[in-house]
Amino acid sequence: MVPTPAGRVCLNCNVEVVAKKTLYCPDCGEKLTLKREPNGYLFLGHLHMMAMREMLKDFSICMWLVWREALGLPITQPYKVVKLNHKPINPWAMVDREAVKEK
């Protein structure tokens, strides 16, 4: 994993170039990349956003399940459980029930 660059970067010599019009590394002459990871590299900012997307999807699934339960509607398992063979989701396992009962 490599920190996410602000501008163009040379992955051979780890030089970050701020000039937008520069296409080649001033040190080694290799072509600069624009935040696209080559094989074997992963930028930390992209990893963070992948985790955020997954967390938001899980939140929406839990919200949908609890909402339908509160309205008394039938509850089915989400698409990712039925079709993609993920583990079943129980939103109540993620809640501290003691804290909810005290309020």
mmCIF file of N, CA and C in Angstrom:
data_model
loop_
_atom_site.group_PDB
_atom_site.id
_atom_site.type_symbol
_atom_site.label_atom_id
_atom_site.label_comp_id
_atom_site.label_asym_id
_atom_site.label_seq_id
_atom_site.Cartn_x
_atom_site.Cartn_y
_atom_site.Cartn_z
ATOM 1 N N MET A 1 0.844 -1.175 0.000
ATOM 2 C CA MET A 1 0.000 0.000 0.000
ATOM 3 C C MET A 1 0.889 1.237 0.000
ATOM 4 N N VAL A 2 0.452 2.221 -0.728
ATOM 5 C CA VAL A 2 1.204 3.459 -0.874
ATOM 6 C C VAL A 2 0.266 4.620 -0.542
ATOM 7 N N PRO A 3 0.756 5.700 0.073
ATOM 8 C CA PRO A 3 -0.116 6.865 0.306
ATOM 9 C C PRO A 3 -0.661 7.403 -1.013
ATOM 10 N N THR A 4 -1.883 7.906 -0.991
ATOM 11 C CA THR A 4 -2.500 8.434 -2.200
ATOM 12 C C THR A 4 -1.805 9.730 -2.608
ATOM 13 N N PRO A 5 -1.315 9.818 -3.839
ATOM 14 C CA PRO A 5 -0.617 11.033 -4.268
ATOM 15 C C PRO A 5 -1.588 12.168 -4.561
ATOM 16 N N ALA A 6 -1.109 13.397 -4.417
ATOM 17 C CA ALA A 6 -1.932 14.568 -4.721
ATOM 18 C C ALA A 6 -1.903 14.877 -6.217
ATOM 19 N N GLY A 7 -0.787 14.630 -6.871
ATOM 20 C CA GLY A 7 -0.655 14.905 -8.305
ATOM 21 C C GLY A 7 -0.208 13.661 -9.046
ATOM 22 N N ARG A 8 0.618 13.848 -10.060
ATOM 23 C CA ARG A 8 1.168 12.720 -10.807
ATOM 24 C C ARG A 8 2.331 12.133 -10.030
ATOM 25 N N VAL A 9 2.541 10.826 -10.182
ATOM 26 C CA VAL A 9 3.577 10.160 -9.400
ATOM 27 C C VAL A 9 4.353 9.183 -10.278
ATOM 28 N N CYS A 10 5.648 9.049 -9.988
ATOM 29 C CA CYS A 10 6.487 8.042 -10.633
ATOM 30 C C CYS A 10 6.651 6.903 -9.636
ATOM 31 N N LEU A 11 6.173 5.725 -9.977
ATOM 32 C CA LEU A 11 6.229 4.600 -9.051
ATOM 33 C C LEU A 11 7.607 3.957 -9.007
ATOM 34 N N ASN A 12 8.466 4.251 -9.990
ATOM 35 C CA ASN A 12 9.827 3.695 -9.974
ATOM 36 C C ASN A 12 10.692 4.366 -8.923
ATOM 37 N N CYS A 13 10.679 5.700 -8.890
ATOM 38 C CA CYS A 13 11.566 6.406 -7.952
ATOM 39 C C CYS A 13 10.793 7.145 -6.857
ATOM 40 N N ASN A 14 9.480 6.905 -6.718
ATOM 41 C CA ASN A 14 8.635 7.514 -5.678
ATOM 42 C C ASN A 14 8.731 9.033 -5.658
ATOM 43 N N VAL A 15 8.682 9.645 -6.828
ATOM 44 C CA VAL A 15 8.710 11.097 -6.940
ATOM 45 C C VAL A 15 7.308 11.569 -7.285
ATOM 46 N N GLU A 16 6.803 12.546 -6.516
ATOM 47 C CA GLU A 16 5.495 13.122 -6.805
ATOM 48 C C GLU A 16 5.716 14.455 -7.505
ATOM 49 N N VAL A 17 5.110 14.615 -8.689
ATOM 50 C CA VAL A 17 5.294 15.819 -9.497
ATOM 51 C C VAL A 17 4.013 16.627 -9.433
ATOM 52 N N VAL A 18 4.131 17.891 -9.046
ATOM 53 C CA VAL A 18 2.960 18.744 -8.881
ATOM 54 C C VAL A 18 2.517 19.349 -10.209
ATOM 55 N N ALA A 19 3.445 19.591 -11.122
ATOM 56 C CA ALA A 19 3.112 20.210 -12.412
ATOM 57 C C ALA A 19 2.143 19.320 -13.188
ATOM 58 N N LYS A 20 1.035 19.893 -13.632
ATOM 59 C CA LYS A 20 -0.015 19.121 -14.298
ATOM 60 C C LYS A 20 0.373 18.685 -15.712
ATOM 61 N N LYS A 21 1.181 19.481 -16.414
ATOM 62 C CA LYS A 21 1.474 19.184 -17.816
ATOM 63 C C LYS A 21 2.649 18.235 -17.995
ATOM 64 N N THR A 22 3.353 17.923 -16.918
ATOM 65 C CA THR A 22 4.496 17.019 -17.014
ATOM 66 C C THR A 22 4.002 15.590 -17.165
ATOM 67 N N LEU A 23 4.444 14.892 -18.195
ATOM 68 C CA LEU A 23 4.012 13.519 -18.430
ATOM 69 C C LEU A 23 5.074 12.493 -18.067
ATOM 70 N N TYR A 24 6.336 12.931 -17.966
ATOM 71 C CA TYR A 24 7.422 11.997 -17.689
ATOM 72 C C TYR A 24 8.190 12.432 -16.446
ATOM 73 N N CYS A 25 8.732 11.479 -15.730
ATOM 74 C CA CYS A 25 9.488 11.732 -14.502
ATOM 75 C C CYS A 25 10.758 12.523 -14.819
ATOM 76 N N PRO A 26 11.029 13.598 -14.064
ATOM 77 C CA PRO A 26 12.248 14.372 -14.326
ATOM 78 C C PRO A 26 13.524 13.603 -13.967
ATOM 79 N N ASP A 27 13.444 12.597 -13.092
ATOM 80 C CA ASP A 27 14.633 11.855 -12.670
ATOM 81 C C ASP A 27 14.954 10.680 -13.595
ATOM 82 N N CYS A 28 13.969 9.796 -13.808
ATOM 83 C CA CYS A 28 14.256 8.566 -14.557
ATOM 84 C C CYS A 28 13.661 8.543 -15.968
ATOM 85 N N GLY A 29 12.772 9.488 -16.295
ATOM 86 C CA GLY A 29 12.194 9.533 -17.634
ATOM 87 C C GLY A 29 11.020 8.581 -17.832
ATOM 88 N N GLU A 30 10.600 7.862 -16.785
ATOM 89 C CA GLU A 30 9.461 6.934 -16.860
ATOM 90 C C GLU A 30 8.160 7.738 -16.915
ATOM 91 N N LYS A 31 7.135 7.179 -17.550
ATOM 92 C CA LYS A 31 5.851 7.860 -17.657
ATOM 93 C C LYS A 31 5.195 7.963 -16.277
ATOM 94 N N LEU A 32 4.627 9.138 -15.967
ATOM 95 C CA LEU A 32 3.970 9.368 -14.679
ATOM 96 C C LEU A 32 2.545 8.824 -14.711
ATOM 97 N N THR A 33 2.035 8.372 -13.579
ATOM 98 C CA THR A 33 0.665 7.863 -13.490
ATOM 99 C C THR A 33 -0.212 8.878 -12.786
ATOM 100 N N LEU A 34 -1.502 8.802 -13.060
ATOM 101 C CA LEU A 34 -2.479 9.703 -12.464
ATOM 102 C C LEU A 34 -3.403 8.920 -11.546
ATOM 103 N N LYS A 35 -2.959 8.568 -10.372
ATOM 104 C CA LYS A 35 -3.767 7.889 -9.359
ATOM 105 C C LYS A 35 -4.388 6.590 -9.851
ATOM 106 N N ARG A 36 -3.770 5.935 -10.813
ATOM 107 C CA ARG A 36 -4.216 4.609 -11.214
ATOM 108 C C ARG A 36 -3.193 3.620 -10.713
ATOM 109 N N GLU A 37 -3.643 2.668 -9.908
ATOM 110 C CA GLU A 37 -2.693 1.730 -9.324
ATOM 111 C C GLU A 37 -2.281 0.674 -10.335
ATOM 112 N N PRO A 38 -0.988 0.494 -10.546
ATOM 113 C CA PRO A 38 -0.545 -0.643 -11.340
ATOM 114 C C PRO A 38 -0.665 -1.919 -10.512
ATOM 115 N N ASN A 39 -0.461 -3.057 -11.129
ATOM 116 C CA ASN A 39 -0.565 -4.328 -10.404
ATOM 117 C C ASN A 39 0.393 -4.343 -9.222
ATOM 118 N N GLY A 40 -0.109 -4.771 -8.077
ATOM 119 C CA GLY A 40 0.728 -4.872 -6.890
ATOM 120 C C GLY A 40 0.709 -3.633 -6.012
ATOM 121 N N TYR A 41 0.068 -2.547 -6.440
ATOM 122 C CA TYR A 41 -0.003 -1.319 -5.645
ATOM 123 C C TYR A 41 -1.444 -1.062 -5.252
ATOM 124 N N LEU A 42 -1.645 -0.450 -4.092
ATOM 125 C CA LEU A 42 -2.972 -0.042 -3.652
ATOM 126 C C LEU A 42 -2.818 1.262 -2.897
ATOM 127 N N PHE A 43 -3.497 2.315 -3.348
ATOM 128 C CA PHE A 43 -3.424 3.606 -2.678
ATOM 129 C C PHE A 43 -4.313 3.589 -1.446
ATOM 130 N N LEU A 44 -3.843 4.194 -0.356
ATOM 131 C CA LEU A 44 -4.584 4.182 0.906
ATOM 132 C C LEU A 44 -5.937 4.878 0.786
ATOM 133 N N GLY A 45 -6.019 5.957 0.015
ATOM 134 C CA GLY A 45 -7.290 6.664 -0.163
ATOM 135 C C GLY A 45 -8.332 5.795 -0.847
ATOM 136 N N HIS A 46 -7.905 4.988 -1.809
ATOM 137 C CA HIS A 46 -8.839 4.097 -2.499
ATOM 138 C C HIS A 46 -9.308 2.990 -1.562
ATOM 139 N N LEU A 47 -8.410 2.477 -0.741
ATOM 140 C CA LEU A 47 -8.773 1.449 0.230
ATOM 141 C C LEU A 47 -9.799 1.990 1.222
ATOM 142 N N HIS A 48 -9.593 3.225 1.683
ATOM 143 C CA HIS A 48 -10.519 3.857 2.624
ATOM 144 C C HIS A 48 -11.903 4.014 1.993
ATOM 145 N N MET A 49 -11.955 4.460 0.739
ATOM 146 C CA MET A 49 -13.249 4.647 0.086
ATOM 147 C C MET A 49 -13.953 3.318 -0.183
ATOM 148 N N MET A 50 -13.197 2.259 -0.465
ATOM 149 C CA MET A 50 -13.817 0.939 -0.648
ATOM 150 C C MET A 50 -14.466 0.486 0.660
ATOM 151 N N ALA A 51 -13.792 0.712 1.781
ATOM 152 C CA ALA A 51 -14.342 0.341 3.086
ATOM 153 C C ALA A 51 -15.570 1.185 3.417
ATOM 154 N N MET A 52 -15.528 2.476 3.101
ATOM 155 C CA MET A 52 -16.675 3.354 3.363
ATOM 156 C C MET A 52 -17.894 2.922 2.549
ATOM 157 N N ARG A 53 -17.682 2.577 1.273
ATOM 158 C CA ARG A 53 -18.796 2.123 0.432
ATOM 159 C C ARG A 53 -19.442 0.875 1.005
ATOM 160 N N GLU A 54 -18.627 -0.088 1.434
ATOM 161 C CA GLU A 54 -19.157 -1.334 1.996
ATOM 162 C C GLU A 54 -19.920 -1.062 3.292
ATOM 163 N N MET A 55 -19.403 -0.163 4.129
ATOM 164 C CA MET A 55 -20.064 0.176 5.385
ATOM 165 C C MET A 55 -21.414 0.853 5.123
ATOM 166 N N LEU A 56 -21.473 1.749 4.137
ATOM 167 C CA LEU A 56 -22.735 2.415 3.825
ATOM 168 C C LEU A 56 -23.766 1.436 3.264
ATOM 169 N N LYS A 57 -23.319 0.475 2.468
ATOM 170 C CA LYS A 57 -24.238 -0.547 1.957
ATOM 171 C C LYS A 57 -24.802 -1.381 3.102
ATOM 172 N N ASP A 58 -23.939 -1.776 4.041
ATOM 173 C CA ASP A 58 -24.408 -2.558 5.190
ATOM 174 C C ASP A 58 -25.375 -1.749 6.049
ATOM 175 N N PHE A 59 -25.106 -0.451 6.220
ATOM 176 C CA PHE A 59 -26.014 0.398 6.990
ATOM 177 C C PHE A 59 -27.380 0.465 6.319
ATOM 178 N N SER A 60 -27.405 0.650 4.973
ATOM 179 C CA SER A 60 -28.703 0.726 4.293
ATOM 180 C C SER A 60 -29.477 -0.579 4.382
ATOM 181 N N ILE A 61 -28.763 -1.707 4.327
ATOM 182 C CA ILE A 61 -29.432 -3.002 4.456
ATOM 183 C C ILE A 61 -30.056 -3.131 5.838
ATOM 184 N N CYS A 62 -29.300 -2.791 6.881
ATOM 185 C CA CYS A 62 -29.822 -2.882 8.250
ATOM 186 C C CYS A 62 -31.000 -1.935 8.441
ATOM 187 N N MET A 63 -30.898 -0.724 7.902
ATOM 188 C CA MET A 63 -31.990 0.252 8.009
ATOM 189 C C MET A 63 -33.251 -0.292 7.339
ATOM 190 N N TRP A 64 -33.090 -0.899 6.172
ATOM 191 C CA TRP A 64 -34.228 -1.448 5.439
ATOM 192 C C TRP A 64 -34.886 -2.578 6.237
ATOM 193 N N LEU A 65 -34.064 -3.477 6.806
ATOM 194 C CA LEU A 65 -34.610 -4.600 7.575
ATOM 195 C C LEU A 65 -35.375 -4.117 8.806
ATOM 196 N N VAL A 66 -34.805 -3.174 9.544
ATOM 197 C CA VAL A 66 -35.450 -2.666 10.761
ATOM 198 C C VAL A 66 -36.707 -1.883 10.411
ATOM 199 N N TRP A 67 -36.668 -1.116 9.337
ATOM 200 C CA TRP A 67 -37.825 -0.328 8.908
ATOM 201 C C TRP A 67 -39.002 -1.243 8.577
ATOM 202 N N ARG A 68 -38.737 -2.290 7.811
ATOM 203 C CA ARG A 68 -39.817 -3.209 7.447
ATOM 204 C C ARG A 68 -40.355 -3.942 8.669
ATOM 205 N N GLU A 69 -39.465 -4.284 9.593
ATOM 206 C CA GLU A 69 -39.903 -4.947 10.822
ATOM 207 C C GLU A 69 -40.781 -4.011 11.647
ATOM 208 N N ALA A 70 -40.432 -2.728 11.722
ATOM 209 C CA ALA A 70 -41.211 -1.751 12.486
ATOM 210 C C ALA A 70 -42.588 -1.531 11.871
ATOM 211 N N LEU A 71 -42.691 -1.614 10.551
ATOM 212 C CA LEU A 71 -43.976 -1.428 9.881
ATOM 213 C C LEU A 71 -44.804 -2.709 9.829
ATOM 214 N N GLY A 72 -44.231 -3.815 10.288
ATOM 215 C CA GLY A 72 -44.946 -5.082 10.278
ATOM 216 C C GLY A 72 -45.003 -5.734 8.908
ATOM 217 N N LEU A 73 -44.121 -5.368 8.029
ATOM 218 C CA LEU A 73 -44.084 -5.944 6.687
ATOM 219 C C LEU A 73 -43.209 -7.191 6.679
ATOM 220 N N PRO A 74 -43.410 -8.083 5.710
ATOM 221 C CA PRO A 74 -42.563 -9.279 5.652
ATOM 222 C C PRO A 74 -41.107 -8.907 5.364
ATOM 223 N N ILE A 75 -40.214 -9.650 5.989
ATOM 224 C CA ILE A 75 -38.784 -9.383 5.833
ATOM 225 C C ILE A 75 -38.151 -10.524 5.049
ATOM 226 N N THR A 76 -37.441 -10.169 4.000
ATOM 227 C CA THR A 76 -36.669 -11.160 3.251
ATOM 228 C C THR A 76 -35.194 -10.829 3.418
ATOM 229 N N GLN A 77 -34.357 -11.803 3.170
ATOM 230 C CA GLN A 77 -32.922 -11.551 3.258
ATOM 231 C C GLN A 77 -32.490 -10.698 2.065
ATOM 232 N N PRO A 78 -31.505 -9.839 2.246
ATOM 233 C CA PRO A 78 -31.044 -8.966 1.162
ATOM 234 C C PRO A 78 -30.421 -9.747 0.002
ATOM 235 N N TYR A 79 -30.267 -9.062 -1.115
ATOM 236 C CA TYR A 79 -29.713 -9.648 -2.340
ATOM 237 C C TYR A 79 -28.343 -10.269 -2.095
ATOM 238 N N LYS A 80 -27.486 -9.575 -1.352
ATOM 239 C CA LYS A 80 -26.124 -10.079 -1.176
ATOM 240 C C LYS A 80 -26.089 -11.358 -0.351
ATOM 241 N N VAL A 81 -27.118 -11.618 0.444
ATOM 242 C CA VAL A 81 -27.185 -12.872 1.205
ATOM 243 C C VAL A 81 -27.747 -13.984 0.329
ATOM 244 N N VAL A 82 -28.818 -13.683 -0.395
ATOM 245 C CA VAL A 82 -29.501 -14.697 -1.201
ATOM 246 C C VAL A 82 -28.694 -15.077 -2.444
ATOM 247 N N LYS A 83 -28.246 -14.102 -3.202
ATOM 248 C CA LYS A 83 -27.605 -14.368 -4.489
ATOM 249 C C LYS A 83 -26.084 -14.502 -4.409
ATOM 250 N N LEU A 84 -25.445 -13.736 -3.521
ATOM 251 C CA LEU A 84 -23.979 -13.711 -3.482
ATOM 252 C C LEU A 84 -23.400 -14.578 -2.367
ATOM 253 N N ASN A 85 -24.273 -15.282 -1.635
ATOM 254 C CA ASN A 85 -23.871 -16.212 -0.572
ATOM 255 C C ASN A 85 -23.043 -15.564 0.539
ATOM 256 N N HIS A 86 -23.404 -14.319 0.915
ATOM 257 C CA HIS A 86 -22.777 -13.697 2.079
ATOM 258 C C HIS A 86 -23.456 -14.216 3.343
ATOM 259 N N LYS A 87 -22.867 -13.926 4.496
ATOM 260 C CA LYS A 87 -23.471 -14.361 5.753
ATOM 261 C C LYS A 87 -24.775 -13.604 5.987
ATOM 262 N N PRO A 88 -25.784 -14.247 6.595
ATOM 263 C CA PRO A 88 -27.035 -13.542 6.907
ATOM 264 C C PRO A 88 -26.775 -12.353 7.831
ATOM 265 N N ILE A 89 -27.573 -11.307 7.654
ATOM 266 C CA ILE A 89 -27.387 -10.071 8.409
ATOM 267 C C ILE A 89 -28.453 -9.975 9.492
ATOM 268 N N ASN A 90 -28.023 -9.786 10.730
ATOM 269 C CA ASN A 90 -28.928 -9.566 11.846
ATOM 270 C C ASN A 90 -28.598 -8.202 12.443
ATOM 271 N N PRO A 91 -29.401 -7.168 12.128
ATOM 272 C CA PRO A 91 -29.071 -5.832 12.621
ATOM 273 C C PRO A 91 -29.117 -5.734 14.142
ATOM 274 N N TRP A 92 -29.923 -6.569 14.791
ATOM 275 C CA TRP A 92 -30.038 -6.483 16.251
ATOM 276 C C TRP A 92 -28.802 -7.027 16.951
ATOM 277 N N ALA A 93 -28.007 -7.820 16.270
ATOM 278 C CA ALA A 93 -26.757 -8.298 16.869
ATOM 279 C C ALA A 93 -25.729 -7.169 16.961
ATOM 280 N N MET A 94 -25.935 -6.100 16.186
ATOM 281 C CA MET A 94 -25.000 -4.973 16.185
ATOM 282 C C MET A 94 -25.382 -3.889 17.185
ATOM 283 N N VAL A 95 -26.528 -4.051 17.856
ATOM 284 C CA VAL A 95 -27.032 -3.020 18.767
ATOM 285 C C VAL A 95 -26.796 -3.452 20.206
ATOM 286 N N ASP A 96 -26.410 -2.512 21.038
ATOM 287 C CA ASP A 96 -26.276 -2.769 22.465
ATOM 288 C C ASP A 96 -27.670 -2.662 23.077
ATOM 289 N N ARG A 97 -28.319 -3.783 23.301
ATOM 290 C CA ARG A 97 -29.709 -3.786 23.769
ATOM 291 C C ARG A 97 -29.871 -3.149 25.149
ATOM 292 N N GLU A 98 -28.876 -3.273 26.017
ATOM 293 C CA GLU A 98 -28.971 -2.679 27.350
ATOM 294 C C GLU A 98 -29.074 -1.161 27.253
ATOM 295 N N ALA A 99 -28.331 -0.553 26.357
ATOM 296 C CA ALA A 99 -28.377 0.897 26.185
ATOM 297 C C ALA A 99 -29.728 1.327 25.624
ATOM 298 N N VAL A 100 -30.330 0.505 24.773
ATOM 299 C CA VAL A 100 -31.629 0.828 24.190
ATOM 300 C C VAL A 100 -32.719 0.729 25.248
ATOM 301 N N LYS A 101 -32.657 -0.279 26.125
ATOM 302 C CA LYS A 101 -33.684 -0.473 27.152
ATOM 303 C C LYS A 101 -33.663 0.638 28.194
ATOM 304 N N GLU A 102 -32.479 1.200 28.502
ATOM 305 C CA GLU A 102 -32.375 2.245 29.511
ATOM 306 C C GLU A 102 -33.066 3.521 29.073
ATOM 307 N N LYS A 103 -33.120 3.797 27.800
ATOM 308 C CA LYS A 103 -33.755 5.026 27.302
ATOM 309 C C LYS A 103 -35.228 4.814 27.280
#
